mmCIF file of C-alpha atoms in Angstrom:
data_model
loop_
_atom_site.group_PDB
_atom_site.id
_atom_site.type_symbol
_atom_site.label_atom_id
_atom_site.label_comp_id
_atom_site.label_asym_id
_atom_site.label_seq_id
_atom_site.Cartn_x
_atom_site.Cartn_y
_atom_site.Cartn_z
ATOM 1 C CA CYS A 855 -0.078 0.225 -0.249
ATOM 2 C CA SER A 856 3.328 2.185 -0.462
ATOM 3 C CA HIS A 857 3.600 2.978 3.959
ATOM 4 C CA LYS A 858 6.763 2.473 4.774
ATOM 5 C CA ASP A 859 7.472 0.411 8.438
ATOM 6 C CA CYS A 860 4.016 -0.664 9.062
ATOM 7 C CA PHE A 861 3.877 -4.464 8.125
ATOM 8 C CA LYS A 862 5.483 -7.233 9.408
ATOM 9 C CA ILE A 863 7.273 -9.649 8.413
ATOM 10 C CA LYS A 864 7.813 -12.705 10.230
ATOM 11 C CA HIS A 865 9.714 -15.550 8.503
ATOM 12 C CA SER A 866 10.592 -19.562 10.019
ATOM 13 C CA GLU A 867 12.823 -21.539 8.557
ATOM 14 C CA ASP A 868 11.405 -24.708 10.533
ATOM 15 C CA ASN A 869 8.405 -23.935 9.631
ATOM 16 C CA PHE A 870 6.515 -22.023 6.694
ATOM 17 C CA SER A 871 3.355 -22.246 8.106
ATOM 18 C CA GLU A 872 4.227 -19.857 10.515
ATOM 19 C CA SER A 873 5.526 -17.020 8.152
ATOM 20 C CA PHE A 874 3.312 -14.631 7.590
ATOM 21 C CA PHE A 875 2.789 -10.743 6.614
ATOM 22 C CA LYS A 876 0.748 -8.045 7.833
ATOM 23 C CA CYS A 877 0.443 -4.954 7.003
ATOM 24 C CA PHE A 878 -0.736 -2.399 9.650
ATOM 25 C CA SER A 879 -2.184 0.571 7.667
ATOM 26 C CA CYS A 880 -3.963 -1.500 4.726
ATOM 27 C CA ASP A 881 -4.745 -4.255 6.603
ATOM 28 C CA ASN A 882 -3.418 -6.899 4.349
ATOM 29 C CA SER A 883 -2.091 -10.165 5.358
ATOM 30 C CA GLY A 884 -0.833 -13.549 4.066
ATOM 31 C CA ASP A 885 1.210 -16.139 3.253
ATOM 32 C CA VAL A 886 4.758 -15.855 0.615
ATOM 33 C CA ILE A 887 2.445 -16.304 -1.989
ATOM 34 C CA ASP A 888 -0.280 -13.886 -1.058
ATOM 35 C CA TRP A 889 2.969 -11.267 -0.707
ATOM 36 C CA THR A 890 4.116 -12.377 -4.350
ATOM 37 C CA MET A 891 0.770 -11.453 -5.477
ATOM 38 C CA TYR A 892 0.988 -8.376 -4.052
ATOM 39 C CA LYS A 893 4.296 -7.066 -4.728
ATOM 40 C CA HIS A 894 3.865 -8.013 -8.760
ATOM 41 C CA GLY A 895 -0.028 -7.642 -9.030
ATOM 42 C CA LEU A 896 -0.280 -11.152 -10.185
ATOM 43 C CA THR A 897 -3.068 -13.889 -9.223
ATOM 44 C CA SER A 898 -2.568 -17.016 -6.658
ATOM 45 C CA ARG A 899 -1.883 -18.880 -9.321
ATOM 46 C CA GLU A 900 0.827 -17.026 -11.250
ATOM 47 C CA ALA A 901 2.816 -16.558 -7.962
ATOM 48 C CA ALA A 902 3.109 -19.710 -6.871
ATOM 49 C CA LEU A 903 4.704 -20.406 -10.308
ATOM 50 C CA LYS A 904 6.585 -17.524 -9.956
ATOM 51 C CA LEU A 905 7.955 -18.403 -6.809
ATOM 52 C CA ALA A 906 9.047 -21.971 -8.218
ATOM 53 C CA LYS A 907 10.629 -20.498 -11.299
ATOM 54 C CA ASP A 908 12.366 -18.037 -8.739
ATOM 55 C CA HIS A 909 14.007 -20.091 -6.195
ATOM 56 C CA ASN A 910 14.547 -23.037 -8.574
ATOM 57 C CA LEU A 911 11.186 -25.636 -7.005
ATOM 58 C CA LYS A 912 10.429 -28.481 -8.939
ATOM 59 C CA LEU A 913 7.060 -28.453 -9.198
ATOM 60 C CA PRO A 914 5.238 -32.301 -9.073
ATOM 61 C CA ASN A 915 6.192 -34.302 -12.186
ATOM 62 C CA ASP A 916 2.328 -34.804 -12.722
ATOM 63 C CA TYR A 917 0.867 -30.854 -12.310
ATOM 64 C CA ASN A 918 -1.909 -30.599 -14.431
ATOM 65 C CA PRO A 919 -4.140 -27.236 -14.490
ATOM 66 C CA VAL A 920 -6.560 -28.813 -15.978
ATOM 67 C CA GLN A 921 -6.655 -31.751 -13.184
ATOM 68 C CA GLU A 922 -6.454 -28.642 -10.188
ATOM 69 C CA ILE A 923 -9.283 -26.698 -12.261
ATOM 70 C CA PHE A 924 -11.292 -30.241 -11.595
ATOM 71 C CA GLU A 925 -10.642 -31.040 -7.936
ATOM 72 C CA VAL A 926 -11.779 -27.162 -7.740
ATOM 73 C CA ALA A 927 -14.962 -27.182 -9.401
ATOM 74 C CA ALA A 928 -15.919 -30.809 -7.673
ATOM 75 C CA ASN A 929 -14.902 -29.454 -4.693
ATOM 76 C CA TYR A 930 -17.718 -26.311 -5.331
ATOM 77 C CA TYR A 931 -20.444 -28.645 -6.529
ATOM 78 C CA VAL A 932 -20.039 -31.029 -3.403
ATOM 79 C CA ASN A 933 -19.821 -27.338 -1.325
ATOM 80 C CA CYS A 934 -23.415 -26.703 -3.538
ATOM 81 C CA LEU A 935 -24.892 -29.750 -1.870
ATOM 82 C CA LEU A 936 -23.889 -29.443 1.585
ATOM 83 C CA ASP A 937 -23.609 -25.892 2.090
ATOM 84 C CA THR A 938 -25.204 -23.024 0.014
ATOM 85 C CA CYS A 939 -27.835 -24.730 -2.224
ATOM 86 C CA ASN A 940 -29.990 -25.818 0.333
ATOM 87 C CA LYS A 941 -33.477 -24.625 -0.904
ATOM 88 C CA PRO A 942 -36.259 -26.795 -2.002
ATOM 89 C CA GLN A 943 -35.991 -27.406 -5.390
ATOM 90 C CA THR A 944 -39.676 -27.463 -6.707
ATOM 91 C CA ARG A 945 -38.377 -30.166 -9.630
ATOM 92 C CA LEU A 946 -37.194 -31.911 -6.897
ATOM 93 C CA ALA A 947 -40.625 -32.723 -5.172
ATOM 94 C CA LYS A 948 -40.018 -28.708 -2.796
ATOM 95 C CA MET A 949 -36.919 -30.884 -1.603
ATOM 96 C CA THR A 950 -33.218 -29.416 -1.139
ATOM 97 C CA PRO A 951 -30.738 -31.439 -3.513
ATOM 98 C CA PHE A 952 -29.368 -33.287 -0.889
ATOM 99 C CA GLU A 953 -32.521 -34.636 0.796
ATOM 100 C CA TYR A 954 -33.109 -35.578 -2.896
ATOM 101 C CA GLN A 955 -29.618 -37.488 -2.731
ATOM 102 C CA GLU A 956 -31.093 -38.858 0.369
ATOM 103 C CA LYS A 957 -34.274 -40.057 0.423
ATOM 104 C CA VAL A 958 -35.438 -40.292 -3.452
ATOM 105 C CA ARG A 959 -31.958 -41.690 -4.409
ATOM 106 C CA ARG A 960 -31.413 -43.538 -1.132
ATOM 107 C CA HIS A 961 -26.947 -42.541 -0.772
ATOM 108 C CA ASN A 962 -25.994 -42.457 2.226
ATOM 109 C CA PRO A 963 -24.249 -38.706 3.282
ATOM 110 C CA GLU A 964 -20.686 -40.643 3.458
ATOM 111 C CA VAL A 965 -20.929 -41.573 -0.035
ATOM 112 C CA ILE A 966 -22.393 -38.645 -1.385
ATOM 113 C CA LYS A 967 -19.347 -37.245 0.000
ATOM 114 C CA SER A 968 -16.679 -39.562 -0.932
ATOM 115 C CA PHE A 969 -18.231 -39.541 -4.363
ATOM 116 C CA CYS A 970 -17.884 -35.829 -4.867
ATOM 117 C CA VAL A 971 -21.570 -35.947 -5.832
ATOM 118 C CA GLY A 972 -22.747 -31.906 -6.442
ATOM 119 C CA TRP A 973 -24.698 -29.553 -7.377
ATOM 120 C CA SER A 974 -24.538 -26.618 -10.138
ATOM 121 C CA ASP A 975 -25.528 -23.320 -8.867
ATOM 122 C CA GLY A 976 -24.304 -21.727 -12.319
ATOM 123 C CA GLY A 977 -21.976 -19.932 -10.643
ATOM 124 C CA LEU A 978 -18.252 -21.985 -11.113
ATOM 125 C CA ILE A 979 -16.937 -20.137 -13.808
ATOM 126 C CA GLU A 980 -17.451 -16.679 -11.936
ATOM 127 C CA PHE A 981 -16.016 -18.530 -8.968
ATOM 128 C CA LEU A 982 -12.932 -19.805 -10.602
ATOM 129 C CA GLU A 983 -12.289 -16.248 -12.467
ATOM 130 C CA SER A 984 -12.152 -15.007 -8.679
ATOM 131 C CA LEU A 985 -9.338 -17.705 -8.069
ATOM 132 C CA GLY A 986 -7.499 -16.414 -10.510
ATOM 133 C CA PHE A 987 -7.581 -19.315 -13.338
ATOM 134 C CA ASP A 988 -6.763 -18.488 -16.726
ATOM 135 C CA PRO A 989 -9.599 -18.024 -18.525
ATOM 136 C CA ASP A 990 -7.967 -19.957 -21.936
ATOM 137 C CA LEU A 991 -7.224 -23.114 -19.419
ATOM 138 C CA LEU A 992 -10.906 -22.603 -18.278
ATOM 139 C CA LEU A 993 -12.132 -22.944 -21.721
ATOM 140 C CA GLU A 994 -9.634 -25.792 -22.317
ATOM 141 C CA SER A 995 -11.103 -28.111 -19.247
ATOM 142 C CA GLY A 996 -14.854 -28.100 -20.951
ATOM 143 C CA LEU A 997 -15.860 -26.343 -18.127
ATOM 144 C CA LYS A 998 -16.227 -23.043 -19.537
ATOM 145 C CA ASN A 999 -19.384 -22.715 -22.513
ATOM 146 C CA ARG A 1000 -17.140 -21.253 -25.712
ATOM 147 C CA LYS A 1001 -20.137 -19.086 -26.503
ATOM 148 C CA THR A 1002 -21.840 -17.336 -23.345
ATOM 149 C CA GLY A 1003 -18.786 -17.393 -21.308
ATOM 150 C CA LYS A 1004 -20.852 -18.795 -18.609
ATOM 151 C CA ASP A 1005 -20.711 -22.353 -16.754
ATOM 152 C CA PHE A 1006 -20.901 -25.476 -19.512
ATOM 153 C CA LEU A 1007 -22.936 -27.313 -17.457
ATOM 154 C CA PRO A 1008 -26.582 -26.322 -16.564
ATOM 155 C CA GLN A 1009 -27.596 -24.317 -13.040
ATOM 156 C CA ASP A 1010 -29.750 -26.300 -10.596
ATOM 157 C CA CYS A 1011 -28.301 -29.983 -12.202
ATOM 158 C CA PHE A 1012 -26.590 -32.860 -10.002
ATOM 159 C CA ILE A 1013 -23.158 -32.968 -10.812
ATOM 160 C CA TYR A 1014 -21.438 -36.805 -10.638
ATOM 161 C CA PRO A 1015 -18.048 -36.632 -11.522
ATOM 162 C CA HIS A 1016 -16.069 -38.753 -13.108
ATOM 163 C CA TYR A 1017 -12.626 -40.480 -11.915
ATOM 164 C CA SER A 1018 -9.697 -42.109 -14.057
ATOM 165 C CA LYS A 1019 -6.745 -43.543 -12.284
ATOM 166 C CA GLY A 1020 -8.439 -42.082 -9.022
ATOM 167 C CA LYS A 1021 -8.376 -38.264 -10.320
ATOM 168 C CA ILE A 1022 -11.258 -36.765 -11.519
ATOM 169 C CA SER A 1023 -11.391 -36.587 -15.058
ATOM 170 C CA HIS A 1024 -14.609 -34.747 -16.398
#
């Protein structure tokens, strides 16, 4: 925020989770990735990649940004089913999506969670973009509609992710 001597940096060689920064003027705070984001005007993903490059850190060989999008999307949809989309739906006999899965589909709540069954509220792409995911990468994932720029999957439907080799594939 361009104020000088208004912030604190705590660095711990032994435990990075104890390292942080805090500005007492603008109230920004966070870890090394957040610091890099603010300092260089990057997204969190870009900041992590910059840190890896600048410090010769090897990223996992199996890192795939599209796979990362699938994982975040699956969690988003699960959270919609379990938490945020808990309104009764007319097309689901006035049950919430979760109630429908339990009562009509007779799925155990633990099975629903373990298989990442979700519900679409139509806000996935907006959510992913707010996290800093590249719009072209979102198109590549197939989750972003090329014509509308919105979610490829329709609003108000169940999402059943597919798995390949233990990872969500689409």
